[in-house]
Amino acid sequence: MSKTITAMIGLIMIVSLTACGTAQSGSSQQHKDAMKGMSMKNGHQSSLSKAFQDELKGLTSIEQEMKQADYKSATSLANQLHDEFHVRILPSLKAKKGADYAEKVHGKYDELQDAIMSKDRTKIKELIKVNRENLKTVAKILSVPLK
């Protein structure tokens, strides 16, 4: 469990630094425009690949937290996954498939957070599966190989 916590603290730091860098380098719209024009170069694709791996591992960690009925840790982890998805995956997905599609996928993260907060185990299990499948589909759309 301490490894999970340490990994999540590192993830929070990365997300925080990424968000700060975006805010300092210009408006959110400029960042989105830059993402639209960006090709899938090795560095960007590698970053996306890591983001997908982090997301998938995080969903597995939430499953483990649910087995222990640790809703506090699961909520924290779901929030971190949501933030990481927002920063690292969503801009590329919007650029490739459009805002409507991207928001449909993004909405499942919101639903997972809500299910965890309401302690609805059945819904949590279902939404972990849905989010995992969505990640696999989005990875294919963005030509990101999953290990």
PDB file of C-alpha atoms in Angstrom:
ATOM      1  CA  MET A   1       0.000   0.000   0.000  1.00  0.00           C
ATOM      2  CA  SER A   2       2.894   2.378   0.735  1.00  0.00           C
ATOM      3  CA  LYS A   3       4.173   1.818  -2.806  1.00  0.00           C
ATOM      4  CA  THR A   4       0.769   2.829  -4.141  1.00  0.00           C
ATOM      5  CA  ILE A   5       0.741   5.940  -1.991  1.00  0.00           C
ATOM      6  CA  THR A   6       4.291   6.850  -3.028  1.00  0.00           C
ATOM      7  CA  ALA A   7       3.400   6.340  -6.696  1.00  0.00           C
ATOM      8  CA  MET A   8       0.299   8.471  -6.328  1.00  0.00           C
ATOM      9  CA  ILE A   9       2.242  11.283  -4.620  1.00  0.00           C
ATOM     10  CA  GLY A  10       4.641  11.241  -7.549  1.00  0.00           C
ATOM     11  CA  LEU A  11       1.695  11.306  -9.929  1.00  0.00           C
ATOM     12  CA  ILE A  12       0.210  14.292  -8.123  1.00  0.00           C
ATOM     13  CA  MET A  13       3.501  16.126  -8.404  1.00  0.00           C
ATOM     14  CA  ILE A  14       3.719  15.414 -12.132  1.00  0.00           C
ATOM     15  CA  VAL A  15       0.151  16.553 -12.726  1.00  0.00           C
ATOM     16  CA  SER A  16       0.713  19.662 -10.615  1.00  0.00           C
ATOM     17  CA  LEU A  17       3.892  20.563 -12.448  1.00  0.00           C
ATOM     18  CA  THR A  18       2.254  19.941 -15.794  1.00  0.00           C
ATOM     19  CA  ALA A  19      -0.684  22.147 -14.877  1.00  0.00           C
ATOM     20  CA  CYS A  20       1.629  24.913 -13.619  1.00  0.00           C
ATOM     21  CA  GLY A  21       3.697  24.779 -16.782  1.00  0.00           C
ATOM     22  CA  THR A  22       0.574  25.093 -18.893  1.00  0.00           C
ATOM     23  CA  ALA A  23      -0.640  28.088 -16.919  1.00  0.00           C
ATOM     24  CA  GLN A  24       2.726  29.821 -17.187  1.00  0.00           C
ATOM     25  CA  SER A  25       3.210  29.183 -20.884  1.00  0.00           C
ATOM     26  CA  GLY A  26      -0.054  30.754 -21.987  1.00  0.00           C
ATOM     27  CA  SER A  27      -3.736  30.251 -22.042  1.00  0.00           C
ATOM     28  CA  SER A  28      -5.488  26.919 -22.032  1.00  0.00           C
ATOM     29  CA  GLN A  29      -6.662  27.547 -25.585  1.00  0.00           C
ATOM     30  CA  GLN A  30      -3.076  28.032 -26.770  1.00  0.00           C
ATOM     31  CA  HIS A  31      -2.192  24.698 -25.181  1.00  0.00           C
ATOM     32  CA  LYS A  32      -5.124  23.007 -26.932  1.00  0.00           C
ATOM     33  CA  ASP A  33      -4.154  24.574 -30.265  1.00  0.00           C
ATOM     34  CA  ALA A  34      -0.595  23.372 -29.843  1.00  0.00           C
ATOM     35  CA  MET A  35      -1.848  19.858 -29.114  1.00  0.00           C
ATOM     36  CA  LYS A  36      -3.950  19.879 -32.298  1.00  0.00           C
ATOM     37  CA  GLY A  37      -0.916  20.703 -34.393  1.00  0.00           C
ATOM     38  CA  MET A  38       1.391  18.268 -32.669  1.00  0.00           C
ATOM     39  CA  SER A  39       2.267  15.099 -34.513  1.00  0.00           C
ATOM     40  CA  MET A  40       2.642  11.802 -32.711  1.00  0.00           C
ATOM     41  CA  LYS A  41       6.418  12.075 -32.369  1.00  0.00           C
ATOM     42  CA  ASN A  42       8.326   9.631 -30.189  1.00  0.00           C
ATOM     43  CA  GLY A  43       8.458  11.896 -27.143  1.00  0.00           C
ATOM     44  CA  HIS A  44       4.766  12.729 -27.220  1.00  0.00           C
ATOM     45  CA  GLN A  45       3.758   9.148 -27.934  1.00  0.00           C
ATOM     46  CA  SER A  46       6.019   7.909 -25.141  1.00  0.00           C
ATOM     47  CA  SER A  47       4.398  10.371 -22.744  1.00  0.00           C
ATOM     48  CA  LEU A  48       0.944   9.216 -23.823  1.00  0.00           C
ATOM     49  CA  SER A  49       1.955   5.588 -23.472  1.00  0.00           C
ATOM     50  CA  LYS A  50       3.071   6.238 -19.898  1.00  0.00           C
ATOM     51  CA  ALA A  51      -0.169   8.088 -19.176  1.00  0.00           C
ATOM     52  CA  PHE A  52      -2.222   5.119 -20.377  1.00  0.00           C
ATOM     53  CA  GLN A  53      -0.144   2.703 -18.320  1.00  0.00           C
ATOM     54  CA  ASP A  54      -0.582   4.917 -15.243  1.00  0.00           C
ATOM     55  CA  GLU A  55      -4.336   5.054 -15.801  1.00  0.00           C
ATOM     56  CA  LEU A  56      -4.674   1.294 -16.193  1.00  0.00           C
ATOM     57  CA  LYS A  57      -2.544   0.620 -13.110  1.00  0.00           C
ATOM     58  CA  GLY A  58      -4.574   3.170 -11.188  1.00  0.00           C
ATOM     59  CA  LEU A  59      -7.834   1.421 -12.048  1.00  0.00           C
ATOM     60  CA  THR A  60      -6.339  -1.839 -10.786  1.00  0.00           C
ATOM     61  CA  SER A  61      -5.310  -0.053  -7.579  1.00  0.00           C
ATOM     62  CA  ILE A  62      -8.862   1.235  -7.113  1.00  0.00           C
ATOM     63  CA  GLU A  63     -10.100  -2.353  -7.427  1.00  0.00           C
ATOM     64  CA  GLN A  64      -7.673  -3.352  -4.675  1.00  0.00           C
ATOM     65  CA  GLU A  65      -8.794  -0.470  -2.468  1.00  0.00           C
ATOM     66  CA  MET A  66     -12.410  -1.548  -2.954  1.00  0.00           C
ATOM     67  CA  LYS A  67     -11.574  -5.076  -1.784  1.00  0.00           C
ATOM     68  CA  GLN A  68     -10.419  -3.463   1.462  1.00  0.00           C
ATOM     69  CA  ALA A  69     -13.397  -1.055   1.527  1.00  0.00           C
ATOM     70  CA  ASP A  70     -10.908   1.837   1.614  1.00  0.00           C
ATOM     71  CA  TYR A  71     -13.120   4.498   0.065  1.00  0.00           C
ATOM     72  CA  LYS A  72     -10.883   7.345   1.157  1.00  0.00           C
ATOM     73  CA  SER A  73      -7.871   6.003  -0.758  1.00  0.00           C
ATOM     74  CA  ALA A  74     -10.051   4.991  -3.694  1.00  0.00           C
ATOM     75  CA  THR A  75     -11.544   8.494  -3.869  1.00  0.00           C
ATOM     76  CA  SER A  76      -8.108  10.086  -3.788  1.00  0.00           C
ATOM     77  CA  LEU A  77      -6.839   7.745  -6.467  1.00  0.00           C
ATOM     78  CA  ALA A  78      -9.896   8.271  -8.690  1.00  0.00           C
ATOM     79  CA  ASN A  79      -9.407  12.037  -8.409  1.00  0.00           C
ATOM     80  CA  GLN A  80      -5.769  11.684  -9.428  1.00  0.00           C
ATOM     81  CA  LEU A  81      -6.645   9.473 -12.392  1.00  0.00           C
ATOM     82  CA  HIS A  82      -9.295  11.942 -13.492  1.00  0.00           C
ATOM     83  CA  ASP A  83      -6.798  14.819 -13.301  1.00  0.00           C
ATOM     84  CA  GLU A  84      -4.138  12.875 -15.183  1.00  0.00           C
ATOM     85  CA  PHE A  85      -6.621  11.916 -17.894  1.00  0.00           C
ATOM     86  CA  HIS A  86      -7.612  15.568 -18.195  1.00  0.00           C
ATOM     87  CA  VAL A  87      -4.035  16.793 -18.580  1.00  0.00           C
ATOM     88  CA  ARG A  88      -2.286  14.026 -20.479  1.00  0.00           C
ATOM     89  CA  ILE A  89      -4.863  12.211 -22.618  1.00  0.00           C
ATOM     90  CA  LEU A  90      -7.950  14.365 -23.143  1.00  0.00           C
ATOM     91  CA  PRO A  91      -6.277  17.090 -25.293  1.00  0.00           C
ATOM     92  CA  SER A  92      -4.979  14.517 -27.792  1.00  0.00           C
ATOM     93  CA  LEU A  93      -8.313  12.720 -27.858  1.00  0.00           C
ATOM     94  CA  LYS A  94     -10.186  15.978 -28.510  1.00  0.00           C
ATOM     95  CA  ALA A  95      -7.784  16.826 -31.321  1.00  0.00           C
ATOM     96  CA  LYS A  96      -8.249  13.409 -32.927  1.00  0.00           C
ATOM     97  CA  LYS A  97     -11.958  12.641 -32.365  1.00  0.00           C
ATOM     98  CA  GLY A  98     -13.555  15.953 -31.373  1.00  0.00           C
ATOM     99  CA  ALA A  99     -14.875  17.403 -28.132  1.00  0.00           C
ATOM    100  CA  ASP A 100     -18.152  15.449 -28.070  1.00  0.00           C
ATOM    101  CA  TYR A 101     -16.460  12.060 -28.227  1.00  0.00           C
ATOM    102  CA  ALA A 102     -13.768  13.091 -25.762  1.00  0.00           C
ATOM    103  CA  GLU A 103     -16.312  14.389 -23.252  1.00  0.00           C
ATOM    104  CA  LYS A 104     -18.306  11.168 -23.515  1.00  0.00           C
ATOM    105  CA  VAL A 105     -15.208   9.186 -22.501  1.00  0.00           C
ATOM    106  CA  HIS A 106     -14.263  11.773 -19.877  1.00  0.00           C
ATOM    107  CA  GLY A 107     -17.743  11.567 -18.332  1.00  0.00           C
ATOM    108  CA  LYS A 108     -17.110   7.958 -17.299  1.00  0.00           C
ATOM    109  CA  TYR A 109     -14.322   9.176 -15.015  1.00  0.00           C
ATOM    110  CA  ASP A 110     -16.795  11.568 -13.397  1.00  0.00           C
ATOM    111  CA  GLU A 111     -19.255   8.711 -12.936  1.00  0.00           C
ATOM    112  CA  LEU A 112     -16.547   6.563 -11.316  1.00  0.00           C
ATOM    113  CA  GLN A 113     -15.719   9.331  -8.857  1.00  0.00           C
ATOM    114  CA  ASP A 114     -19.407   9.702  -7.992  1.00  0.00           C
ATOM    115  CA  ALA A 115     -19.860   5.948  -7.540  1.00  0.00           C
ATOM    116  CA  ILE A 116     -16.894   5.778  -5.172  1.00  0.00           C
ATOM    117  CA  MET A 117     -18.148   8.732  -3.157  1.00  0.00           C
ATOM    118  CA  SER A 118     -21.575   7.091  -2.855  1.00  0.00           C
ATOM    119  CA  LYS A 119     -19.916   3.730  -2.020  1.00  0.00           C
ATOM    120  CA  ASP A 120     -21.866   1.932  -4.741  1.00  0.00           C
ATOM    121  CA  ARG A 121     -19.729  -1.195  -5.157  1.00  0.00           C
ATOM    122  CA  THR A 122     -21.706  -2.548  -8.113  1.00  0.00           C
ATOM    123  CA  LYS A 123     -21.438   0.717 -10.027  1.00  0.00           C
ATOM    124  CA  ILE A 124     -17.739   1.075  -9.127  1.00  0.00           C
ATOM    125  CA  LYS A 125     -16.974  -2.375 -10.507  1.00  0.00           C
ATOM    126  CA  GLU A 126     -18.930  -1.627 -13.688  1.00  0.00           C
ATOM    127  CA  LEU A 127     -17.283   1.775 -14.204  1.00  0.00           C
ATOM    128  CA  ILE A 128     -13.776   0.439 -13.641  1.00  0.00           C
ATOM    129  CA  LYS A 129     -14.466  -2.030 -16.450  1.00  0.00           C
ATOM    130  CA  VAL A 130     -15.947   0.696 -18.696  1.00  0.00           C
ATOM    131  CA  ASN A 131     -13.030   3.067 -18.062  1.00  0.00           C
ATOM    132  CA  ARG A 132     -10.495   0.304 -18.687  1.00  0.00           C
ATOM    133  CA  GLU A 133     -12.152  -0.550 -22.024  1.00  0.00           C
ATOM    134  CA  ASN A 134     -12.381   3.148 -22.926  1.00  0.00           C
ATOM    135  CA  LEU A 135      -8.655   3.534 -22.278  1.00  0.00           C
ATOM    136  CA  LYS A 136      -7.872   0.601 -24.551  1.00  0.00           C
ATOM    137  CA  THR A 137     -10.098   2.047 -27.291  1.00  0.00           C
ATOM    138  CA  VAL A 138      -8.632   5.540 -26.942  1.00  0.00           C
ATOM    139  CA  ALA A 139      -5.090   4.136 -27.033  1.00  0.00           C
ATOM    140  CA  LYS A 140      -5.919   2.496 -30.377  1.00  0.00           C
ATOM    141  CA  ILE A 141      -7.446   5.732 -31.682  1.00  0.00           C
ATOM    142  CA  LEU A 142      -4.298   7.650 -30.721  1.00  0.00           C
ATOM    143  CA  SER A 143      -1.995   4.870 -32.012  1.00  0.00           C
ATOM    144  CA  VAL A 144      -0.508   4.350 -28.569  1.00  0.00           C
ATOM    145  CA  PRO A 145       0.695   0.805 -27.939  1.00  0.00           C
ATOM    146  CA  LEU A 146      -0.242  -0.735 -24.596  1.00  0.00           C
ATOM    147  CA  LYS A 147       2.064  -3.187 -22.913  1.00  0.00           C
TER     148      LYS A 147
END
